[in-house]
Coordinates of C-alpha atoms in Angstrom, one line a residue:
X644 CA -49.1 15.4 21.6
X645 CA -52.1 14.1 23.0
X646 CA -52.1 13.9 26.7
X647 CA -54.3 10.8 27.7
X648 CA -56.9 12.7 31.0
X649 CA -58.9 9.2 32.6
X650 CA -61.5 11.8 35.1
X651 CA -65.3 11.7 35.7
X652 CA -66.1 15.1 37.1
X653 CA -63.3 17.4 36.8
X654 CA -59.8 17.8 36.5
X655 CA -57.4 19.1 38.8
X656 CA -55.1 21.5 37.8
X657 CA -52.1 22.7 40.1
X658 CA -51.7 26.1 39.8
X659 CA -48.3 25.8 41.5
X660 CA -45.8 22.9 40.9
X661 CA -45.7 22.7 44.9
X662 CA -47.1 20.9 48.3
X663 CA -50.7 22.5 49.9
X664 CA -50.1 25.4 51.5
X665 CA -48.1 27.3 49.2
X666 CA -47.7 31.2 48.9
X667 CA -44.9 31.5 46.2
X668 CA -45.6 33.0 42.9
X669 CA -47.3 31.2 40.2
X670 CA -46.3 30.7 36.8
X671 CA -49.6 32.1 34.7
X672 CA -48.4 31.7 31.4
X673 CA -47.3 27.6 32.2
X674 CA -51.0 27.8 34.1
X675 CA -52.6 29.0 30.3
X676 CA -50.3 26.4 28.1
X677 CA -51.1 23.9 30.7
X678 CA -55.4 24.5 30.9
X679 CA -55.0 25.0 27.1
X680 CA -53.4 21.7 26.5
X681 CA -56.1 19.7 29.1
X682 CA -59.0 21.6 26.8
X683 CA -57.8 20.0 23.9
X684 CA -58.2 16.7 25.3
X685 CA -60.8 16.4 27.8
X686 CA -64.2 18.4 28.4
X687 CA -64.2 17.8 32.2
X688 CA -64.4 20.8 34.0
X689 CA -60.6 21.8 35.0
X690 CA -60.6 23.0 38.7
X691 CA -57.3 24.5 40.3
X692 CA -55.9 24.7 43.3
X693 CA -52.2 24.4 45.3
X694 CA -50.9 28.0 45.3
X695 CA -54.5 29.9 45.2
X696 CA -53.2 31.8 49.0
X697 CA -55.2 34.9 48.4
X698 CA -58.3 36.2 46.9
X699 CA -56.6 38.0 44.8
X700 CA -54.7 35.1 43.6
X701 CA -57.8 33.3 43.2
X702 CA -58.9 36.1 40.8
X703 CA -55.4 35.6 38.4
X704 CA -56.0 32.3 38.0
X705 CA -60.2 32.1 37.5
X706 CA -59.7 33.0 33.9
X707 CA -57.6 29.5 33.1
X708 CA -59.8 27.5 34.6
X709 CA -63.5 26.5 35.5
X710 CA -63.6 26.4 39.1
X711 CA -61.0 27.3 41.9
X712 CA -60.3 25.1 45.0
X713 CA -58.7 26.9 48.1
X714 CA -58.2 25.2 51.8
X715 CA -54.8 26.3 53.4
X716 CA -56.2 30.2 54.2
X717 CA -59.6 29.4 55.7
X718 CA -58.2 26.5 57.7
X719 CA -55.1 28.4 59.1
X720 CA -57.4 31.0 61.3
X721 CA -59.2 27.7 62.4
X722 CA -56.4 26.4 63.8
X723 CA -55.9 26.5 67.9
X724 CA -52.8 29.0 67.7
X725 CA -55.0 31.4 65.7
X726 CA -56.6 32.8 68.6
X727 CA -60.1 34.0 69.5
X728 CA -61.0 35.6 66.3
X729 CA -60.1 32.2 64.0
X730 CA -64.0 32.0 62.9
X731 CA -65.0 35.6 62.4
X732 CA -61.2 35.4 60.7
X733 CA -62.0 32.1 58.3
X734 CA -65.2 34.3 57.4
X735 CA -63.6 36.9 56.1
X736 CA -61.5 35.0 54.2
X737 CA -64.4 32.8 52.8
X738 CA -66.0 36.6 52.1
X739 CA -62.8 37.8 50.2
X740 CA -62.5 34.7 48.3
X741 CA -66.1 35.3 47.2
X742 CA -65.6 38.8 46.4
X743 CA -62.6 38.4 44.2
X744 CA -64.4 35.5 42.4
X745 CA -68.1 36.7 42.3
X746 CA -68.2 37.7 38.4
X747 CA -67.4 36.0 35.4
X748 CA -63.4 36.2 34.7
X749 CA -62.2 37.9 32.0
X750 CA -60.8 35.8 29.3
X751 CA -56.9 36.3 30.8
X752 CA -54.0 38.2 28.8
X753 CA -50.7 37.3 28.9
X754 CA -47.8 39.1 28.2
X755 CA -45.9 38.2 24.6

């Protein structure tokens, strides 16, 4: 079944099935059926986000998808409860996003 995709620019793709913010687990194979069945219809650039919490989650789901969105964990230290750190926090977080996604993914394996 075609799925009908009316974008110009890109695609978002949730990679949780949940409000901003999340930090539950994510289903990767859905993710791959999912960003497999976009592919087939559209050439847009798919871009995920909801669910990418950590860098290293970041790094799971880079291999589904073209780009990766992330806002929740580099506002949180900005916010006025975080303390005197929340800057020098958010910039680490920016840094270990960047780490996790600074090479070309490896084309993701699933298990059967």
């Amino acid at each position: 079944r075609s799925l009908p995709v009316a974008a110009s620019g890109w695609v978002v793709v949730p990679a949780a099935a949940a409000p901003t913010g999340y930090q539950g687990p994510l289903d990767l194979p859905g993710l791959h059926d999912y960003t497999t069945r976009l592919r087939a219809t559209t050439s847009h650039p798919l871009v995920a986000g909801i669910g990418i919490s950590t860098p290293e989650r970041a790094a799971e789901v880079a291999p589904f998808v073209d780009a990766v969105v992330t806002g929740s964990p580099l506002v949180r230290p900005l916010l006025p409860t975080s303390g005197p750190r929340g800057l020098e926090d958010a910039l680490e977080q920016v840094r270990a996003f960047a780490y996790a996604l600074r090479t070309p993914a490896a084309p993701a394996t699933l298990p059967a």
